[in-house]
Amino acid sequence: MRLAWRLWGLVVAGACARSPPVTPVVLAPSRPPSPPAAPPRSPPPVWTTAVAQADTLEGLTPRVLRDGGIPAADRQVFPEPYSVVDGVFTFRGGPTRAGGAFGRVPRRPVALELAWTHVTARSRPPWYGGAGWTGQPALVRWPAVVRHSMPKLSPDFQRDGFVEVIQGSLDGRVHFLDLATGRPSRPALVTGNPIKGSVSLDPRGYPLLFVGQGIPENVPIGLRVYELIGHREVYFLPGADRDAPRREWGAFDSSGLLNRATDTYVVGGENGLIYLLKLNTAFDPIAPSLTLAPEVVRYRYQEQGVAHPGVENSMSALGPLAFFADNGGMVQAVDLRSFTPLWGFSAGDDTDASLALDVSFARPALFTGSEVDKTGPRGFTHLRRLDALTGAVEWTNSFRCEGALAPKKIDAGLFATPAIGSGDVAALVFFTLARCPGPADGLLLALDKATGAEVWRLPLPQYSWSSPTLVKDEDGVSYLLQAGIGGRLRLVHAGSGREVTSLALSGDVEASPAVFDDMVVLGTRSDRIHGVRVVGGR
């Protein structure tokens, strides 16, 4: 019988004052200053001694809603690495939300080459097919024992080294493709509703797929979980949750994280709840069979004076802590062992982009930014670095943006998740802005991680919601892949902001790419999924 263990979520007292506008210094991309060296990496923090700032927790009253008998002290620390199998398993690769690429691109890349195109089906307008925001595919090189346990997989692809593309689409289907050729590797999986977010896979390499639906069309909307042996739905988490503070909207654009050490899955809902699912997975690759018996913990919260608790971004995690933001602009840190809030911070406006987590500093840092939505149509997007253990603002850099109210409401600011620099660009963090400074403009920025100062900028002729994806060549030199409205995919030298090359694709791009070695996979709004090869120089 369903147990109701109720525990109220957060109420953050007071919003922070809006940061004053900052006029950045524009530096020529061809001659940027040498970025300062990143601070040395420190040992991981001792979580038992991390304490919250008292002022951030004034007025916060925790409450949790719970099914089943999940122990409150169940260890919730995500192991490193996130996955034990080659590939990209969730939006931006894992708990830091700073990746999206596996492997290396060729040395000194000089070109982007269209390798293949797959045409999806269509749902009703205005969604049609292809991929929307955030729309990143999962990429996986299946272990042989798992590959042979999936009879739906075509015999043509039962080969060592096979990498599968798993792309959720606005046509309401999940498409399975061969990374090398773009050929369908098995029948598409019909979910019944358009898929706007990014699918996620089990990082243990189990044939278990999580699909959040973004648009209610034909069937009840929610999070659907499929085993990929017989393509059966093994669990449905309805968005129309009676315990949700926002019952009228049940989308799941968020891409969840699976803790392979605890067999738990954590994900945010646009209904205003955070879910932790104790899956109780039983997988037998020989039989073959896969079953789940999920138990559910729901974390509910409320911010005084804000009626927009829905979570569209994908949670980040470090140790037992999870970090997320919501449509009201509240950024939170929650201890997943007990669902105890550590801190809360009001960003001042809707925050849909996922928080990118950097552990290269003496203390872990979060990079985040707001939209110009509730404060629109004209205003400032505030890009920030927060202390991940306290929520303290370490710097803010603000940029003027302009959306619209007519003929329809259009928001501006940050929709793309930041990219965290490493190696040769360890001192930089990269942001992509939409409709900044004008309603048609885009902007790719490199900021100094330590100070927030602008190092270089690359103006884009059209705006972008697609997240910049950092890749490294065989020499360790960093490049950014940046797509956007208009369908152009750019390869940018990350240290200087110099555009190396670009490729015109069919259809506007809202989705974010995933990369496996030299192959980039990216969906567009013209019912297309494209495979693009990065070509190296001599």
Coordinates of C-alpha atoms in Angstrom, one line a residue:
M1 CA 0.0 0.0 0.0
R2 CA 1.3 3.4 -0.9
L3 CA 3.0 5.1 2.1
A4 CA 2.6 8.9 2.4
W5 CA 5.7 10.2 4.2
R6 CA 5.1 14.0 3.8
L7 CA 7.8 16.5 4.0
W8 CA 7.4 20.1 2.8
G9 CA 10.1 21.5 0.4
L10 CA 11.8 24.9 0.3
V11 CA 10.6 28.4 0.9
V12 CA 13.3 30.8 0.1
A13 CA 12.8 34.1 1.9
G14 CA 13.5 37.1 -0.3
A15 CA 15.0 37.5 -3.7
C16 CA 18.5 38.8 -4.3
A17 CA 18.8 42.3 -5.7
R18 CA 19.2 42.4 -9.5
S19 CA 22.8 42.7 -10.5
P20 CA 23.7 46.0 -12.1
P21 CA 24.3 45.9 -15.9
V22 CA 27.9 45.4 -16.9
T23 CA 29.3 46.6 -20.2
P24 CA 31.9 44.0 -21.1
V25 CA 35.2 44.8 -22.7
V26 CA 35.2 43.4 -26.2
L27 CA 38.4 41.8 -27.2
A28 CA 39.3 40.8 -30.8
P29 CA 39.0 37.0 -31.1
S30 CA 42.2 36.9 -33.0
R31 CA 44.3 38.4 -30.2
P32 CA 42.8 37.4 -26.8
P33 CA 44.9 37.8 -23.7
S34 CA 46.6 34.7 -22.4
P35 CA 44.1 33.1 -19.9
P36 CA 45.4 32.8 -16.4
A37 CA 46.3 29.4 -15.1
A38 CA 43.6 27.5 -13.4
P39 CA 44.0 26.9 -9.7
P40 CA 45.3 23.5 -8.8
R41 CA 42.8 20.7 -8.3
S42 CA 42.0 20.1 -4.7
P43 CA 40.9 16.9 -2.9
P44 CA 37.1 16.4 -2.9
P45 CA 35.3 18.3 -0.1
V46 CA 34.5 16.4 3.1
W47 CA 30.7 16.4 2.9
T48 CA 30.0 15.9 6.6
T49 CA 31.6 19.2 7.4
A50 CA 29.8 21.3 4.7
V51 CA 27.5 23.7 6.4
A52 CA 24.9 26.0 4.8
Q53 CA 24.8 29.7 5.2
A54 CA 22.1 30.5 7.8
D55 CA 20.6 33.4 5.8
T56 CA 19.9 31.2 2.8
L57 CA 17.8 28.8 4.8
E58 CA 15.5 31.3 6.6
G59 CA 11.9 30.3 6.2
L60 CA 12.8 26.9 4.6
T61 CA 10.6 24.0 5.8
P62 CA 11.5 20.7 4.3
R63 CA 8.9 18.2 3.1
V64 CA 9.2 14.9 1.2
L65 CA 6.5 12.7 -0.2
R66 CA 7.5 9.1 -0.3
D67 CA 6.4 5.6 -1.5
G68 CA 7.9 2.4 -0.3
G69 CA 10.7 1.9 2.2
I70 CA 13.8 3.6 0.9
P71 CA 16.2 4.0 3.8
A72 CA 16.8 7.7 4.5
A73 CA 20.5 7.0 4.8
D74 CA 20.8 5.3 1.5
R75 CA 24.2 6.3 0.1
Q76 CA 23.7 8.8 -2.7
V77 CA 27.1 9.6 -4.1
F78 CA 27.5 9.3 -7.8
P79 CA 30.6 7.1 -8.6
E80 CA 33.3 8.2 -10.9
P81 CA 33.3 7.7 -13.8
Y82 CA 29.6 8.1 -14.4
S83 CA 29.4 5.3 -16.9
V84 CA 31.3 2.0 -17.3
V85 CA 30.6 1.8 -21.0
D86 CA 31.8 4.0 -23.8
G87 CA 29.4 6.8 -24.9
V88 CA 27.2 9.7 -23.9
F89 CA 24.4 8.5 -21.6
T90 CA 22.6 11.6 -20.5
F91 CA 22.3 15.3 -21.3
R92 CA 25.8 16.8 -21.3
G93 CA 27.4 13.5 -20.4
G94 CA 27.0 13.1 -16.6
P95 CA 26.6 14.7 -13.2
T96 CA 28.7 17.8 -14.0
R97 CA 26.6 18.6 -17.1
A98 CA 29.8 19.9 -18.6
G99 CA 30.4 17.3 -21.4
G100 CA 28.5 15.8 -24.2
A101 CA 31.5 14.4 -26.1
F102 CA 33.3 11.0 -25.8
G103 CA 36.8 10.5 -27.3
R104 CA 38.8 12.9 -29.4
V105 CA 38.4 14.5 -32.8
P106 CA 41.2 14.3 -35.4
R107 CA 44.4 16.5 -35.0
R108 CA 44.1 20.1 -36.3
P109 CA 40.5 19.8 -37.6
V110 CA 39.8 21.8 -40.7
A111 CA 36.4 20.8 -42.0
L112 CA 32.9 19.5 -41.0
E113 CA 31.5 17.0 -43.5
L114 CA 27.9 15.8 -43.7
A115 CA 28.2 12.0 -43.4
W116 CA 24.5 11.0 -43.4
T117 CA 21.0 12.3 -42.8
H118 CA 18.0 10.4 -41.3
V119 CA 14.5 11.7 -41.9
T120 CA 12.1 11.3 -39.1
A121 CA 8.3 11.0 -39.2
R122 CA 6.1 14.0 -38.3
S123 CA 3.7 14.7 -35.5
R124 CA 1.0 17.4 -35.7
P125 CA 2.1 21.1 -36.1
P126 CA 3.8 23.0 -34.7
W127 CA 6.1 20.2 -33.5
Y128 CA 6.5 18.0 -36.6
G129 CA 9.7 15.9 -36.3
G130 CA 13.5 16.1 -35.9
A131 CA 14.6 17.4 -32.6
G132 CA 13.9 20.5 -30.4
W133 CA 15.4 21.9 -27.2
T134 CA 17.3 20.2 -25.6
G135 CA 17.2 17.3 -28.0
Q136 CA 20.6 15.7 -27.4
P137 CA 20.9 12.0 -28.5
A138 CA 22.5 9.3 -26.4
L139 CA 25.4 7.4 -27.9
V140 CA 26.5 4.0 -26.7
R141 CA 29.0 1.3 -27.7
W142 CA 27.1 -1.7 -26.4
P143 CA 29.1 -4.5 -24.6
A144 CA 28.8 -7.7 -26.6
V145 CA 26.8 -9.6 -24.0
V146 CA 24.2 -6.8 -23.9
R147 CA 24.2 -6.3 -27.7
H148 CA 23.3 -10.0 -28.1
S149 CA 20.5 -9.8 -25.5
M150 CA 18.5 -7.3 -27.7
P151 CA 16.7 -9.2 -30.5
K152 CA 15.2 -6.0 -31.8
L153 CA 18.7 -4.9 -32.9
S154 CA 19.3 -5.8 -36.5
P155 CA 21.7 -8.7 -37.2
D156 CA 23.6 -6.3 -39.5
F157 CA 24.8 -4.4 -36.4
Q158 CA 25.7 -7.4 -34.2
R159 CA 29.4 -6.5 -34.6
D160 CA 32.2 -5.4 -32.2
G161 CA 32.7 -1.7 -32.2
F162 CA 29.1 -0.9 -33.2
V163 CA 28.0 2.5 -31.7
E164 CA 24.2 3.2 -31.6
V165 CA 22.6 6.6 -31.8
I166 CA 19.4 6.9 -29.7
Q167 CA 17.5 10.1 -30.5
G168 CA 14.2 11.2 -29.0
S169 CA 12.2 13.1 -31.6
L170 CA 9.4 15.6 -31.8
D171 CA 7.6 13.0 -34.0
G172 CA 6.9 11.1 -30.8
R173 CA 9.4 8.3 -31.5
V174 CA 12.8 7.3 -30.3
H175 CA 15.0 6.5 -33.3
F176 CA 17.9 4.0 -33.2
L177 CA 20.6 4.6 -35.8
D178 CA 24.1 3.3 -36.7
L179 CA 26.6 6.0 -35.9
A180 CA 28.8 5.2 -38.8
T181 CA 26.1 5.1 -41.5
G182 CA 22.9 6.6 -40.1
R183 CA 21.0 3.5 -41.1
P184 CA 18.2 2.4 -38.7
S185 CA 19.6 -0.2 -36.4
R186 CA 16.2 -1.4 -35.0
P187 CA 12.6 -0.3 -35.3
A188 CA 11.7 3.1 -33.8
L189 CA 10.0 3.1 -30.4
V190 CA 6.6 4.9 -30.4
T191 CA 6.0 6.8 -27.2
G192 CA 2.7 8.6 -28.2
N193 CA 3.8 12.2 -27.5
P194 CA 6.5 14.6 -28.9
I195 CA 9.8 14.3 -27.1
K196 CA 11.4 17.7 -26.6
G197 CA 14.2 16.9 -24.1
S198 CA 17.1 14.5 -24.1
V199 CA 16.8 10.8 -23.5
S200 CA 19.0 9.1 -21.0
L201 CA 20.5 5.6 -20.8
D202 CA 21.6 3.3 -18.0
P203 CA 25.3 4.0 -17.5
R204 CA 25.9 0.4 -16.4
G205 CA 25.3 -0.5 -20.0
Y206 CA 22.0 -2.2 -19.2
P207 CA 19.4 -2.0 -22.0
L208 CA 17.3 0.5 -20.1
L209 CA 16.1 3.8 -21.6
F210 CA 14.5 6.8 -19.9
V211 CA 12.3 9.1 -22.1
G212 CA 10.8 12.3 -20.8
Q213 CA 7.9 13.6 -22.9
G214 CA 7.6 17.4 -23.4
I215 CA 4.3 17.8 -25.2
P216 CA 0.9 16.3 -24.3
E217 CA -0.7 15.1 -27.6
N218 CA -2.0 11.5 -27.7
V219 CA -1.4 9.8 -24.3
P220 CA -0.9 10.9 -20.7
I221 CA 2.4 12.9 -20.4
G222 CA 5.2 11.9 -18.1
L223 CA 8.5 10.0 -17.8
R224 CA 8.4 6.6 -19.6
V225 CA 11.0 3.9 -19.0
Y226 CA 11.6 1.2 -21.6
E227 CA 13.7 -2.0 -21.6
L228 CA 15.4 -2.4 -25.0
I229 CA 15.2 -6.2 -25.1
G230 CA 11.6 -6.3 -26.3
H231 CA 11.0 -2.6 -26.4
R232 CA 8.5 -2.8 -23.5
E233 CA 7.5 0.1 -21.3
V234 CA 8.4 -1.1 -17.8
Y235 CA 7.5 2.0 -15.9
F236 CA 5.5 5.2 -16.3
L237 CA 5.8 8.2 -14.0
P238 CA 2.8 10.4 -14.7
G239 CA 3.4 14.2 -14.9
A240 CA -0.1 14.7 -13.6
D241 CA 1.0 13.9 -10.0
R242 CA -1.6 14.6 -7.3
D243 CA 1.2 15.7 -5.0
A244 CA 2.7 18.2 -7.5
P245 CA 2.3 22.0 -6.9
R246 CA 1.8 22.4 -10.6
R247 CA -0.7 19.8 -11.7
E248 CA -1.7 21.4 -14.9
W249 CA 1.6 20.8 -16.7
G250 CA 3.4 17.5 -16.4
A251 CA 6.3 17.7 -18.9
F252 CA 9.7 16.0 -18.3
D253 CA 12.3 17.9 -20.4
S254 CA 14.9 17.2 -17.7
S255 CA 17.3 14.4 -18.5
G256 CA 17.9 12.3 -15.3
L257 CA 21.0 10.8 -13.6
L258 CA 21.3 7.1 -12.7
N259 CA 23.4 6.2 -9.8
R260 CA 24.9 2.8 -10.7
A261 CA 26.1 2.2 -7.1
T262 CA 22.6 2.6 -5.6
D263 CA 20.3 1.7 -8.5
T264 CA 18.5 5.0 -8.2
Y265 CA 17.4 7.6 -10.8
V266 CA 17.0 11.2 -10.0
V267 CA 15.1 13.6 -12.3
G268 CA 13.2 16.9 -12.1
G269 CA 9.6 17.5 -13.4
E270 CA 8.0 20.6 -14.8
N271 CA 5.2 19.8 -12.4
G272 CA 7.4 21.2 -9.6
L273 CA 8.6 17.9 -8.1
I274 CA 12.1 16.4 -7.9
Y275 CA 11.9 12.5 -8.0
L276 CA 14.3 9.9 -6.8
L277 CA 13.3 6.4 -8.1
K278 CA 14.7 3.3 -6.3
L279 CA 14.5 1.1 -9.4
N280 CA 15.1 -2.4 -8.0
T281 CA 16.5 -3.4 -11.4
A282 CA 16.8 -7.1 -12.3
F283 CA 18.7 -7.7 -15.5
D284 CA 19.6 -11.1 -16.9
P285 CA 21.4 -10.8 -20.2
I286 CA 21.3 -14.6 -20.8
A287 CA 17.5 -15.1 -20.4
P288 CA 17.3 -12.2 -21.6
S289 CA 15.0 -10.2 -19.3
L290 CA 14.9 -6.8 -17.5
T291 CA 12.4 -5.8 -14.9
L292 CA 11.9 -2.8 -12.5
A293 CA 10.0 -2.4 -9.3
P294 CA 10.4 1.3 -8.6
E295 CA 9.9 3.0 -5.2
V296 CA 9.4 6.8 -5.4
V297 CA 10.6 9.7 -3.2
R298 CA 9.2 13.1 -4.2
Y299 CA 10.8 16.4 -3.1
R300 CA 8.3 19.3 -3.1
Y301 CA 9.2 22.9 -2.4
Q302 CA 7.7 26.4 -2.6
E303 CA 9.2 29.8 -2.9
Q304 CA 7.3 32.7 -1.3
G305 CA 5.7 34.9 -4.0
V306 CA 6.7 32.7 -6.9
A307 CA 4.2 30.5 -8.8
H308 CA 6.6 28.9 -11.2
P309 CA 8.2 25.9 -9.5
G310 CA 8.7 23.7 -12.6
V311 CA 12.1 22.3 -13.4
E312 CA 13.2 22.2 -17.1
N313 CA 16.9 21.9 -16.6
S314 CA 18.8 18.7 -15.9
M315 CA 20.2 18.3 -12.4
S316 CA 23.9 18.4 -11.7
A317 CA 25.4 16.4 -8.8
L318 CA 28.5 16.2 -6.7
G319 CA 28.9 13.8 -3.8
P320 CA 25.5 13.5 -2.2
L321 CA 24.4 17.0 -3.4
A322 CA 22.1 17.7 -6.4
F323 CA 21.8 21.2 -8.0
F324 CA 19.0 22.5 -10.0
A325 CA 17.1 25.7 -10.9
D326 CA 13.4 26.3 -11.8
N327 CA 11.1 28.5 -13.8
G328 CA 10.9 31.0 -11.0
G329 CA 14.7 31.4 -11.0
M330 CA 15.4 29.7 -7.7
V331 CA 18.7 27.7 -7.7
Q332 CA 18.9 25.0 -5.0
A333 CA 21.3 22.5 -3.5
V334 CA 19.7 19.4 -1.9
D335 CA 21.3 16.5 0.0
L336 CA 20.0 13.4 -1.8
R337 CA 20.6 11.2 1.3
S338 CA 17.8 12.8 3.2
F339 CA 16.3 15.5 0.8
T340 CA 17.6 18.2 3.1
P341 CA 18.1 21.6 1.5
L342 CA 21.6 22.9 1.9
W343 CA 21.0 26.3 0.3
G344 CA 18.8 28.3 -2.0
F345 CA 19.5 31.3 -4.2
S346 CA 17.1 33.5 -6.2
A347 CA 18.5 34.3 -9.7
G348 CA 15.8 36.9 -10.4
D349 CA 14.2 35.2 -13.5
D350 CA 13.5 31.9 -15.1
T351 CA 16.5 29.6 -15.4
D352 CA 16.1 26.7 -17.9
A353 CA 19.8 26.0 -18.7
S354 CA 21.4 23.3 -16.6
L355 CA 24.0 24.3 -14.0
A356 CA 27.5 23.3 -15.2
L357 CA 29.7 22.1 -12.3
D358 CA 33.5 22.7 -12.1
V359 CA 35.5 20.8 -9.5
S360 CA 38.9 22.2 -10.6
F361 CA 38.9 24.9 -8.0
A362 CA 39.7 24.7 -4.3
R363 CA 35.9 24.7 -3.8
P364 CA 33.5 23.3 -6.4
A365 CA 31.8 26.0 -8.5
L366 CA 28.5 26.2 -10.4
F367 CA 28.1 28.3 -13.6
T368 CA 24.6 29.4 -14.3
G369 CA 22.6 32.2 -16.0
S370 CA 19.1 33.5 -16.2
E371 CA 16.7 34.3 -19.0
V372 CA 14.9 37.5 -19.7
D373 CA 11.4 36.2 -19.2
K374 CA 9.4 37.4 -16.3
T375 CA 11.5 40.6 -16.4
G376 CA 11.2 40.9 -20.2
P377 CA 11.0 41.7 -23.0
R378 CA 14.0 43.8 -22.5
G379 CA 16.5 43.3 -19.7
F380 CA 19.7 41.6 -18.7
T381 CA 20.8 38.0 -18.5
H382 CA 23.0 37.5 -15.5
L383 CA 25.8 35.0 -15.8
R384 CA 27.1 33.8 -12.5
R385 CA 29.6 31.7 -10.7
L386 CA 28.3 30.3 -7.4
D387 CA 30.1 28.4 -4.6
A388 CA 28.5 25.0 -4.9
L389 CA 28.7 24.3 -1.1
T390 CA 27.1 27.6 0.1
G391 CA 25.4 29.2 -2.9
A392 CA 27.4 32.4 -2.4
V393 CA 27.8 34.5 -5.6
E394 CA 31.5 34.7 -6.6
W395 CA 30.9 36.9 -9.6
T396 CA 28.2 38.2 -11.9
N397 CA 28.5 39.4 -15.5
S398 CA 25.4 40.8 -17.1
F399 CA 24.5 41.3 -20.8
R400 CA 21.7 43.2 -22.4
C401 CA 19.1 41.1 -24.3
E402 CA 15.8 41.7 -26.0
G403 CA 12.9 39.4 -26.5
A404 CA 9.4 40.3 -27.7
L405 CA 5.8 40.5 -26.5
A406 CA 4.0 40.7 -29.9
P407 CA 2.9 39.0 -32.0
K408 CA 3.8 36.4 -29.3
K409 CA 5.9 36.3 -26.2
I410 CA 9.5 35.5 -26.9
D411 CA 12.1 35.1 -24.2
A412 CA 15.8 36.0 -24.4
G413 CA 19.0 35.2 -22.5
L414 CA 20.6 31.9 -21.5
F415 CA 19.0 28.7 -22.7
A416 CA 22.2 26.8 -23.5
T417 CA 24.1 25.0 -20.8
P418 CA 27.6 26.5 -20.3
A419 CA 30.7 24.5 -21.3
I420 CA 33.5 24.1 -18.8
G421 CA 37.0 24.5 -20.1
S422 CA 39.7 22.1 -19.2
G423 CA 43.3 21.4 -20.2
D424 CA 44.5 24.2 -22.6
V425 CA 41.4 26.2 -21.8
A426 CA 41.1 25.3 -18.1
A427 CA 40.7 29.0 -17.2
L428 CA 37.7 29.6 -19.4
V429 CA 33.9 28.9 -19.3
F430 CA 31.8 29.3 -22.4
F431 CA 28.2 30.7 -22.6
T432 CA 25.9 31.0 -25.6
L433 CA 23.2 33.7 -25.5
A434 CA 20.0 34.1 -27.4
R435 CA 18.6 37.4 -28.6
C436 CA 21.5 39.4 -27.1
P437 CA 21.8 42.3 -27.6
G438 CA 19.0 42.4 -30.2
P439 CA 16.0 40.1 -30.9
A440 CA 17.8 38.3 -33.8
D441 CA 21.3 38.2 -32.4
G442 CA 23.3 35.4 -30.9
L443 CA 26.5 35.5 -28.9
L444 CA 29.2 32.9 -28.0
L445 CA 31.3 34.1 -25.0
A446 CA 34.4 33.0 -23.3
L447 CA 34.6 34.3 -19.7
D448 CA 37.5 34.0 -17.2
K449 CA 36.4 31.4 -14.7
A450 CA 38.1 33.1 -11.8
T451 CA 36.8 36.7 -12.4
G452 CA 33.9 36.5 -14.9
A453 CA 35.7 39.0 -17.2
E454 CA 35.1 38.6 -20.9
V455 CA 38.1 37.1 -22.7
W456 CA 36.6 36.8 -26.2
R457 CA 33.2 36.9 -28.0
L458 CA 32.0 35.6 -31.3
P459 CA 28.8 37.3 -32.5
L460 CA 26.4 34.9 -34.2
P461 CA 24.1 36.2 -37.0
Q462 CA 21.2 34.3 -35.5
Y463 CA 20.4 33.3 -31.9
S464 CA 21.0 29.9 -30.4
W465 CA 19.5 27.7 -27.7
S466 CA 21.9 24.9 -28.6
S467 CA 24.6 24.2 -25.9
P468 CA 28.3 24.8 -26.9
T469 CA 30.0 21.4 -26.9
L470 CA 33.7 21.3 -26.1
V471 CA 35.8 18.7 -27.9
K472 CA 39.6 18.1 -27.9
D473 CA 41.8 16.9 -30.8
E474 CA 44.5 14.3 -30.6
D475 CA 47.0 16.9 -29.4
G476 CA 44.6 18.1 -26.6
V477 CA 43.7 21.4 -28.3
S478 CA 40.1 22.5 -27.5
Y479 CA 37.4 23.4 -30.0
L480 CA 33.7 24.3 -29.6
L481 CA 30.9 23.0 -31.7
Q482 CA 28.1 25.6 -31.8
A483 CA 24.9 25.3 -33.7
G484 CA 21.8 27.5 -33.9
I485 CA 18.8 29.0 -35.7
G486 CA 19.6 29.1 -39.4
G487 CA 21.0 25.6 -39.2
R488 CA 24.7 26.4 -39.3
L489 CA 27.1 24.3 -37.3
R490 CA 30.3 26.0 -36.4
L491 CA 33.7 24.7 -35.3
V492 CA 35.4 27.4 -33.1
H493 CA 38.9 27.4 -31.7
A494 CA 38.2 27.5 -28.0
G495 CA 41.3 29.4 -26.9
S496 CA 40.9 32.3 -29.3
G497 CA 37.2 32.4 -30.5
R498 CA 38.4 32.0 -34.1
E499 CA 35.9 30.2 -36.4
V500 CA 37.7 27.4 -38.1
T501 CA 35.0 26.1 -40.4
S502 CA 31.2 25.7 -40.6
L503 CA 28.6 23.6 -42.2
A504 CA 25.0 24.4 -43.3
L505 CA 22.5 21.9 -42.2
S506 CA 18.8 21.5 -43.2
G507 CA 16.6 23.2 -40.7
D508 CA 16.9 25.4 -37.6
V509 CA 18.9 23.9 -34.7
E510 CA 17.5 24.1 -31.1
A511 CA 19.0 20.8 -30.0
S512 CA 22.5 20.1 -28.5
P513 CA 24.9 17.8 -30.3
A514 CA 26.5 14.6 -28.9
V515 CA 30.0 13.6 -30.1
F516 CA 31.7 10.2 -30.3
D517 CA 35.3 10.4 -31.5
D518 CA 35.1 12.2 -34.9
M519 CA 31.3 11.9 -35.3
V520 CA 28.8 14.6 -34.3
V521 CA 25.0 13.8 -34.1
L522 CA 22.6 16.7 -34.2
G523 CA 18.8 17.0 -34.8
T524 CA 17.1 19.9 -36.6
R525 CA 13.5 21.2 -36.8
S526 CA 13.2 20.1 -40.4
D527 CA 12.5 16.5 -39.5
R528 CA 16.2 15.6 -39.8
I529 CA 18.9 13.9 -37.7
H530 CA 22.3 14.6 -39.1
G531 CA 25.6 12.8 -38.7
V532 CA 28.6 15.1 -39.2
R533 CA 32.2 14.0 -39.4
V534 CA 35.0 16.2 -38.1
V535 CA 37.8 16.1 -40.7
G536 CA 41.4 16.6 -39.5
G537 CA 44.2 18.5 -41.2
R538 CA 47.4 17.0 -42.6

